[in-house]
mmCIF file of C-alpha atoms and ligand atoms in Angstrom:
data_model
loop_
_atom_site.group_PDB
_atom_site.id
_atom_site.type_symbol
_atom_site.label_atom_id
_atom_site.label_comp_id
_atom_site.label_asym_id
_atom_site.label_seq_id
_atom_site.Cartn_x
_atom_site.Cartn_y
_atom_site.Cartn_z
ATOM 1 C CA UNK A 8 120.732 -62.376 -72.943
ATOM 2 C CA UNK A 9 119.703 -65.738 -74.236
ATOM 3 C CA UNK A 10 121.032 -68.624 -72.058
ATOM 4 C CA UNK A 11 122.896 -70.964 -74.644
ATOM 5 C CA UNK A 12 123.964 -74.399 -74.463
ATOM 6 C CA UNK A 13 126.139 -76.075 -77.342
ATOM 7 C CA UNK A 14 122.936 -77.483 -78.643
ATOM 8 C CA UNK A 15 120.824 -74.344 -78.862
ATOM 9 C CA UNK A 16 123.761 -72.359 -80.040
ATOM 10 C CA UNK A 17 124.266 -74.861 -82.721
ATOM 11 C CA UNK A 18 120.675 -74.914 -83.794
ATOM 12 C CA UNK A 19 120.488 -71.030 -83.737
ATOM 13 C CA UNK A 20 123.645 -71.096 -86.244
ATOM 14 C CA UNK A 21 122.243 -73.845 -88.481
ATOM 15 C CA UNK A 22 118.987 -72.133 -88.660
ATOM 16 C CA UNK A 23 120.502 -68.999 -89.419
ATOM 17 C CA UNK A 24 122.612 -70.245 -92.195
ATOM 18 C CA UNK A 25 119.648 -71.944 -93.658
ATOM 19 C CA UNK A 26 117.723 -68.926 -93.773
ATOM 20 C CA UNK A 27 120.511 -67.388 -95.751
ATOM 21 C CA UNK A 28 120.643 -70.388 -98.309
ATOM 22 C CA UNK A 29 124.094 -71.463 -97.263
ATOM 23 C CA UNK A 30 124.581 -74.780 -98.708
ATOM 24 C CA UNK A 31 125.954 -77.069 -95.987
ATOM 25 C CA UNK A 32 124.649 -74.885 -93.197
ATOM 26 C CA UNK A 33 124.566 -77.567 -90.275
ATOM 27 C CA UNK A 34 128.116 -78.653 -91.098
ATOM 28 C CA UNK A 35 129.513 -75.047 -91.419
ATOM 29 C CA UNK A 36 127.575 -74.244 -88.132
ATOM 30 C CA UNK A 37 129.481 -77.078 -86.513
ATOM 31 C CA UNK A 38 132.895 -76.076 -87.851
ATOM 32 C CA UNK A 39 132.742 -72.478 -86.649
ATOM 33 C CA UNK A 40 131.399 -74.113 -83.167
ATOM 34 C CA UNK A 41 134.353 -76.334 -83.201
ATOM 35 C CA UNK A 42 136.896 -73.389 -83.880
ATOM 36 C CA UNK A 43 135.321 -70.878 -81.311
ATOM 37 C CA UNK A 44 135.210 -73.426 -78.510
ATOM 38 C CA UNK A 45 137.900 -75.738 -79.376
ATOM 39 C CA UNK A 46 135.647 -78.764 -78.790
ATOM 40 C CA UNK A 47 135.598 -82.157 -80.510
ATOM 41 C CA UNK A 48 132.593 -84.029 -81.443
ATOM 42 C CA UNK A 49 132.855 -86.391 -78.363
ATOM 43 C CA UNK A 50 133.097 -83.127 -75.875
ATOM 44 C CA UNK A 51 129.963 -81.872 -77.859
ATOM 45 C CA UNK A 52 128.031 -85.007 -77.329
ATOM 46 C CA UNK A 53 128.722 -85.257 -73.726
ATOM 47 C CA UNK A 54 127.933 -82.015 -72.757
ATOM 48 C CA UNK A 55 125.604 -80.745 -75.644
ATOM 49 C CA UNK A 56 122.571 -79.652 -73.182
ATOM 50 C CA UNK A 57 124.679 -78.249 -70.327
ATOM 51 C CA UNK A 58 123.953 -74.496 -69.638
ATOM 52 C CA UNK A 59 126.967 -72.307 -70.711
ATOM 53 C CA UNK A 60 129.063 -70.961 -67.863
ATOM 54 C CA UNK A 61 130.103 -67.132 -67.990
ATOM 55 C CA UNK A 62 133.265 -67.804 -70.165
ATOM 56 C CA UNK A 63 131.086 -70.038 -72.697
ATOM 57 C CA UNK A 64 128.540 -67.296 -72.693
ATOM 58 C CA UNK A 65 131.266 -64.677 -73.813
ATOM 59 C CA UNK A 66 132.399 -66.830 -76.763
ATOM 60 C CA UNK A 67 128.736 -67.186 -77.779
ATOM 61 C CA UNK A 68 129.060 -63.743 -79.128
ATOM 62 C CA UNK A 69 132.075 -64.437 -81.114
ATOM 63 C CA UNK A 70 130.363 -67.606 -82.687
ATOM 64 C CA UNK A 71 127.242 -65.324 -83.644
ATOM 65 C CA UNK A 72 129.627 -62.882 -85.552
ATOM 66 C CA UNK A 73 131.198 -65.765 -87.440
ATOM 67 C CA UNK A 74 127.684 -66.972 -88.169
ATOM 68 C CA UNK A 75 126.621 -63.607 -89.643
ATOM 69 C CA UNK A 76 129.751 -63.197 -91.744
ATOM 70 C CA UNK A 77 129.173 -67.034 -93.056
ATOM 71 C CA UNK A 78 125.600 -65.903 -93.919
ATOM 72 C CA UNK A 79 126.804 -63.030 -95.814
ATOM 73 C CA UNK A 80 128.946 -65.394 -98.050
ATOM 74 C CA UNK A 81 132.339 -65.302 -96.331
ATOM 75 C CA UNK A 82 134.058 -68.798 -96.930
ATOM 76 C CA UNK A 83 133.983 -70.932 -93.768
ATOM 77 C CA UNK A 84 137.602 -71.772 -94.298
ATOM 78 C CA UNK A 85 138.506 -68.119 -93.972
ATOM 79 C CA UNK A 86 136.350 -67.723 -90.860
ATOM 80 C CA UNK A 87 138.205 -70.675 -89.080
ATOM 81 C CA UNK A 88 141.688 -70.271 -90.850
ATOM 82 C CA UNK A 89 141.913 -73.909 -91.842
ATOM 83 C CA UNK A 90 141.282 -76.287 -94.457
ATOM 84 C CA UNK A 91 142.628 -79.867 -95.373
ATOM 85 C CA UNK A 92 144.569 -80.545 -98.510
ATOM 86 C CA UNK A 93 146.080 -84.181 -99.279
ATOM 87 C CA UNK A 94 145.013 -85.047 -95.630
ATOM 88 C CA UNK A 95 147.241 -82.356 -94.476
ATOM 89 C CA UNK A 96 146.075 -79.300 -92.332
ATOM 90 C CA UNK A 97 146.522 -75.813 -94.143
ATOM 91 C CA UNK A 98 146.150 -72.261 -92.473
ATOM 92 C CA UNK A 99 144.385 -70.083 -95.087
ATOM 93 C CA UNK A 100 143.302 -66.284 -95.179
ATOM 94 C CA UNK A 101 141.530 -64.038 -97.708
ATOM 95 C CA UNK A 102 144.894 -63.617 -99.283
ATOM 96 C CA UNK A 103 145.156 -67.020 -100.705
ATOM 97 C CA UNK A 104 143.010 -69.243 -102.820
ATOM 98 C CA UNK A 105 141.332 -72.083 -100.586
ATOM 99 C CA UNK A 106 143.128 -75.167 -101.737
ATOM 100 C CA UNK A 107 140.613 -77.594 -103.961
ATOM 101 C CA UNK A 108 140.305 -80.975 -104.155
ATOM 102 C CA UNK A 109 140.832 -80.869 -107.881
ATOM 103 C CA UNK A 110 144.391 -79.864 -107.191
ATOM 104 C CA UNK A 111 144.966 -83.058 -105.331
ATOM 105 C CA UNK A 112 145.133 -84.515 -109.090
ATOM 106 C CA UNK A 113 148.094 -82.302 -109.735
ATOM 107 C CA UNK A 114 149.890 -83.426 -106.711
ATOM 108 C CA UNK A 115 149.015 -87.345 -107.010
ATOM 109 C CA UNK A 116 150.365 -86.983 -110.668
ATOM 110 C CA UNK A 117 153.533 -85.354 -109.725
ATOM 111 C CA UNK A 118 154.151 -87.660 -106.869
ATOM 112 C CA UNK A 119 153.545 -91.008 -109.003
ATOM 113 C CA UNK A 120 156.521 -89.683 -111.247
ATOM 114 C CA UNK A 121 158.830 -88.211 -108.572
ATOM 115 C CA UNK A 122 162.219 -89.686 -108.131
ATOM 116 C CA UNK A 123 164.435 -89.597 -104.941
ATOM 117 C CA UNK A 124 166.366 -86.251 -104.571
ATOM 118 C CA UNK A 125 163.723 -84.196 -106.553
ATOM 119 C CA UNK A 126 164.333 -80.437 -106.791
ATOM 120 C CA UNK A 127 161.132 -79.018 -107.189
ATOM 121 C CA UNK A 128 159.755 -75.501 -108.016
ATOM 122 C CA UNK A 129 156.301 -74.440 -107.329
ATOM 123 C CA UNK A 130 155.286 -71.398 -109.409
ATOM 124 C CA UNK A 131 152.190 -69.108 -107.964
ATOM 125 C CA UNK A 132 152.403 -71.166 -104.818
ATOM 126 C CA UNK A 133 149.579 -69.344 -102.920
ATOM 127 C CA UNK A 134 148.937 -71.191 -99.670
ATOM 128 C CA UNK A 135 152.004 -73.350 -100.307
ATOM 129 C CA UNK A 136 149.538 -76.344 -100.415
ATOM 130 C CA UNK A 137 151.278 -77.917 -103.701
ATOM 131 C CA UNK A 138 155.045 -77.740 -102.897
ATOM 132 C CA UNK A 139 154.296 -78.680 -99.221
ATOM 133 C CA UNK A 140 152.381 -81.431 -99.740
ATOM 134 C CA UNK A 141 154.639 -82.627 -102.258
ATOM 135 C CA UNK A 142 157.661 -82.068 -99.856
ATOM 136 C CA UNK A 143 155.860 -84.031 -97.217
ATOM 137 C CA UNK A 144 154.636 -86.853 -99.014
ATOM 138 C CA UNK A 145 157.339 -87.151 -101.863
ATOM 139 C CA UNK A 146 161.005 -87.312 -101.935
ATOM 140 C CA UNK A 147 161.858 -83.587 -102.337
ATOM 141 C CA UNK A 148 165.114 -82.615 -101.213
ATOM 142 C CA UNK A 149 165.108 -78.782 -102.061
ATOM 143 C CA UNK A 150 161.761 -77.272 -102.962
ATOM 144 C CA UNK A 151 160.838 -73.567 -103.786
ATOM 145 C CA UNK A 152 157.314 -72.026 -103.508
ATOM 146 C CA UNK A 153 157.310 -68.637 -105.637
ATOM 147 C CA UNK A 154 154.545 -66.157 -105.523
ATOM 148 C CA UNK A 155 154.208 -62.529 -106.471
ATOM 149 C CA UNK A 156 152.021 -61.761 -103.379
ATOM 150 C CA UNK A 157 153.936 -61.143 -100.162
ATOM 151 C CA UNK A 158 150.780 -61.825 -98.202
ATOM 152 C CA UNK A 159 150.120 -64.994 -99.870
ATOM 153 C CA UNK A 160 154.023 -65.747 -98.850
ATOM 154 C CA UNK A 161 153.236 -65.256 -95.304
ATOM 155 C CA UNK A 162 150.477 -67.694 -95.517
ATOM 156 C CA UNK A 163 152.785 -70.302 -97.225
ATOM 157 C CA UNK A 164 155.608 -69.491 -94.460
ATOM 158 C CA UNK A 165 153.229 -70.288 -91.695
ATOM 159 C CA UNK A 166 152.237 -73.593 -93.242
ATOM 160 C CA UNK A 167 155.937 -74.418 -94.047
ATOM 161 C CA UNK A 168 156.628 -74.065 -90.352
ATOM 162 C CA UNK A 169 153.601 -75.894 -89.275
ATOM 163 C CA UNK A 170 154.458 -78.886 -91.360
ATOM 164 C CA UNK A 171 158.092 -78.793 -90.383
ATOM 165 C CA UNK A 172 159.476 -78.731 -93.992
ATOM 166 C CA UNK A 173 162.975 -77.051 -93.822
ATOM 167 C CA UNK A 174 163.844 -78.124 -97.304
ATOM 168 C CA UNK A 175 161.251 -75.688 -98.840
ATOM 169 C CA UNK A 176 162.081 -72.244 -99.157
ATOM 170 C CA UNK A 177 159.547 -69.423 -100.231
ATOM 171 C CA UNK A 178 160.295 -66.792 -102.607
ATOM 172 C CA UNK A 179 158.922 -63.541 -103.782
ATOM 173 C CA UNK A 180 159.025 -63.478 -107.441
ATOM 174 C CA UNK A 181 156.934 -62.100 -110.470
ATOM 175 C CA UNK A 182 157.081 -65.678 -112.229
ATOM 176 C CA UNK A 183 160.481 -66.715 -112.831
ATOM 177 C CA UNK A 184 161.975 -63.162 -112.310
ATOM 178 C CA UNK A 185 163.860 -63.918 -108.933
ATOM 179 C CA UNK A 186 163.931 -67.598 -109.122
ATOM 180 C CA UNK A 187 167.251 -69.218 -109.173
ATOM 181 C CA UNK A 188 168.348 -72.898 -109.844
ATOM 182 C CA UNK A 189 167.661 -75.870 -111.804
ATOM 183 C CA UNK A 190 164.843 -78.140 -111.062
ATOM 184 C CA UNK A 191 163.615 -81.844 -111.777
ATOM 185 C CA UNK A 192 159.929 -80.640 -111.501
ATOM 186 C CA UNK A 193 158.162 -77.536 -111.924
ATOM 187 C CA UNK A 194 154.673 -77.546 -110.938
ATOM 188 C CA UNK A 195 151.855 -74.860 -111.150
ATOM 189 C CA UNK A 196 148.392 -74.055 -110.726
ATOM 190 C CA UNK A 197 148.443 -70.748 -112.131
ATOM 191 C CA UNK A 198 145.438 -68.147 -112.467
ATOM 192 C CA UNK A 199 143.458 -69.650 -115.244
ATOM 193 C CA UNK A 200 140.022 -68.362 -115.629
ATOM 194 C CA UNK A 201 139.337 -66.166 -118.546
ATOM 195 C CA UNK A 202 138.718 -62.499 -117.624
ATOM 196 C CA UNK A 203 135.125 -62.396 -118.910
ATOM 197 C CA UNK A 204 133.941 -65.336 -117.073
ATOM 198 C CA UNK A 205 135.158 -64.039 -113.958
ATOM 199 C CA UNK A 206 131.630 -62.014 -113.355
ATOM 200 C CA UNK A 207 129.956 -65.386 -113.886
ATOM 201 C CA UNK A 208 131.780 -67.267 -111.002
ATOM 202 C CA UNK A 209 129.769 -68.082 -107.961
ATOM 203 C CA UNK A 210 129.536 -65.133 -105.511
ATOM 204 C CA UNK A 211 131.353 -66.890 -102.879
ATOM 205 C CA UNK A 212 134.526 -67.159 -105.129
ATOM 206 C CA UNK A 213 134.005 -63.842 -106.844
ATOM 207 C CA UNK A 214 133.634 -61.722 -103.801
ATOM 208 C CA UNK A 215 136.098 -63.381 -101.537
ATOM 209 C CA UNK A 216 138.752 -65.194 -103.087
ATOM 210 C CA UNK A 217 141.832 -63.011 -104.448
ATOM 211 C CA UNK A 218 141.275 -62.130 -107.824
ATOM 212 C CA UNK A 219 145.006 -62.255 -108.641
ATOM 213 C CA UNK A 220 144.838 -65.924 -108.110
ATOM 214 C CA UNK A 221 142.032 -66.525 -110.443
ATOM 215 C CA UNK A 222 142.258 -64.167 -113.533
ATOM 216 C CA UNK A 223 144.320 -65.771 -116.332
ATOM 217 C CA UNK A 224 143.632 -62.885 -119.063
ATOM 218 C CA UNK A 225 141.559 -62.657 -122.098
ATOM 219 C CA UNK A 226 141.602 -66.618 -123.053
ATOM 220 C CA UNK A 227 142.857 -67.812 -119.504
ATOM 221 C CA UNK A 228 146.293 -68.951 -120.994
ATOM 222 C CA UNK A 229 148.439 -66.042 -120.090
ATOM 223 C CA UNK A 230 150.332 -67.821 -117.260
ATOM 224 C CA UNK A 231 150.801 -70.908 -119.126
ATOM 225 C CA UNK A 232 152.371 -69.033 -121.921
ATOM 226 C CA UNK A 233 154.796 -67.318 -119.749
ATOM 227 C CA UNK A 234 155.488 -70.446 -117.473
ATOM 228 C CA UNK A 235 156.016 -72.705 -120.261
ATOM 229 C CA UNK A 236 158.734 -70.324 -121.619
ATOM 230 C CA UNK A 237 160.185 -69.430 -118.515
ATOM 231 C CA UNK A 238 160.400 -73.102 -117.306
ATOM 232 C CA UNK A 239 162.632 -73.948 -120.087
ATOM 233 C CA UNK A 240 165.456 -72.120 -118.584
ATOM 234 C CA UNK A 241 164.880 -73.664 -115.182
ATOM 235 C CA UNK A 242 164.513 -77.487 -116.051
ATOM 236 C CA UNK A 243 167.278 -79.888 -115.971
ATOM 237 C CA UNK A 244 167.410 -82.528 -119.137
ATOM 238 C CA UNK A 245 164.454 -84.742 -118.636
ATOM 239 C CA UNK A 246 162.972 -82.217 -116.295
ATOM 240 C CA UNK A 247 158.990 -82.291 -116.241
ATOM 241 C CA UNK A 248 156.418 -79.251 -116.051
ATOM 242 C CA UNK A 249 153.083 -80.086 -114.583
ATOM 243 C CA UNK A 250 150.077 -77.793 -114.569
ATOM 244 C CA UNK A 251 146.634 -77.694 -113.391
ATOM 245 C CA UNK A 252 144.325 -76.627 -115.898
ATOM 246 C CA UNK A 253 140.679 -75.656 -116.481
ATOM 247 C CA UNK A 254 138.523 -78.435 -117.852
ATOM 248 C CA UNK A 255 138.353 -76.883 -121.484
ATOM 249 C CA UNK A 256 142.082 -75.955 -121.655
ATOM 250 C CA UNK A 257 143.649 -79.366 -121.889
ATOM 251 C CA UNK A 258 143.933 -79.301 -125.679
ATOM 252 C CA UNK A 259 145.454 -75.667 -125.907
ATOM 253 C CA UNK A 260 147.831 -76.072 -123.089
ATOM 254 C CA UNK A 261 148.976 -79.351 -124.465
ATOM 255 C CA UNK A 262 149.668 -77.617 -127.987
ATOM 256 C CA UNK A 263 151.296 -74.794 -126.223
ATOM 257 C CA UNK A 264 153.907 -77.091 -124.436
ATOM 258 C CA UNK A 265 154.278 -79.281 -127.868
ATOM 259 C CA UNK A 266 155.067 -76.053 -129.700
ATOM 260 C CA UNK A 267 157.436 -74.957 -127.013
ATOM 261 C CA UNK A 268 159.479 -78.323 -127.565
ATOM 262 C CA UNK A 269 158.350 -80.397 -124.543
ATOM 263 C CA UNK A 270 157.771 -84.013 -125.396
ATOM 264 C CA UNK A 271 155.520 -86.905 -124.147
ATOM 265 C CA UNK A 272 152.836 -84.251 -123.270
ATOM 266 C CA UNK A 273 149.936 -85.930 -121.287
ATOM 267 C CA UNK A 274 146.481 -84.983 -120.155
ATOM 268 C CA UNK A 275 145.069 -86.426 -116.935
ATOM 269 C CA UNK A 276 141.435 -86.337 -115.953
ATOM 270 C CA UNK A 277 140.161 -85.803 -112.486
ATOM 271 C CA UNK A 278 137.548 -87.742 -110.464
ATOM 272 C CA UNK A 279 134.658 -86.119 -112.591
ATOM 273 C CA UNK A 280 136.245 -87.336 -115.745
ATOM 274 C CA UNK A 281 137.410 -83.780 -116.646
ATOM 275 C CA UNK A 282 140.738 -82.558 -118.161
ATOM 276 C CA UNK A 283 142.678 -81.346 -114.943
ATOM 277 C CA UNK A 284 146.506 -81.685 -115.346
ATOM 278 C CA UNK A 285 148.738 -81.443 -118.193
ATOM 279 C CA UNK A 286 152.312 -82.593 -118.086
ATOM 280 C CA UNK A 287 155.397 -82.806 -120.381
ATOM 281 C CA UNK A 288 159.191 -83.541 -120.339
ATOM 282 C CA UNK A 289 162.008 -81.265 -121.581
ATOM 283 C CA UNK A 290 164.948 -83.190 -123.216
HETATM 284 N N1 LIG B 322 149.008 -72.906 -105.949
HETATM 285 C C1 LIG B 322 147.876 -72.455 -104.949
HETATM 286 C C2 LIG B 322 146.748 -73.448 -105.081
HETATM 287 O O1 LIG B 322 146.746 -74.358 -105.866
HETATM 288 C C3 LIG B 322 147.549 -71.136 -105.635
HETATM 289 C C4 LIG B 322 146.946 -71.243 -106.880
HETATM 290 C C5 LIG B 322 146.565 -69.702 -107.458
HETATM 291 O O2 LIG B 322 146.796 -68.866 -106.548
HETATM 292 N N2 LIG B 322 146.265 -69.802 -108.491
HETATM 293 O O3 LIG B 322 145.859 -73.341 -104.206
#
């Protein structure tokens, strides 16, 4: 058996990922090393060339297995079980979409308009990243994250516990089917990819992330239509509905909201200047 050190093992991992065209090979190889050995960058720098002891050698097999999975396209966040969103740590697995930086625009927009004592609903909560970060950073006194996937709700529940947010409850529901109550804000990043665009998505997304969290039907707007209608029964007077949208859905979703009677409907761009969030008020 090869005698490893952190240095040689990391180099092996980086080379292996590079050979398989993994984009951020060096960084991913590091994240996996950090995950398996629980070491900080400082530990690494101080002990990088020390030969591994027996326990470390044993873990090198697990590291190699993760590198192989990563080289087959498995997302690094699912392998380490962790990611960051709004500067907060989130647990993820293959039952939830990996939180995207784009979605931070939705959270920032809602945060900027949130009033004290906010009652919040997050429809299609997935990992819970939206409702939990809003509860952590905002003034939410009562929050619900709803999802149709029991497996996703287990992930959201774990995140809720880790972040210590007792004001948030996770509810199993097919859209508004089992949701009770009236809210000041409803937020949602629903599945919004057109069914016929799905086959053209990056392989890593298409093969590994949950299809149920991506497919928005023939024109990608199925969930917007349903949530726009359903939310009317659950928003208080002056309550607001916020959506994340695809870059080319801004006009369509604004029109759907206006037709349904929402007012002051606006679109917000992301850091790349693309339409990313649509929100409006129900009076
Ligand atoms: N709300 C979750 C997120 O933004 C899940 C979204 C989804 O499943 N479409 O990551």
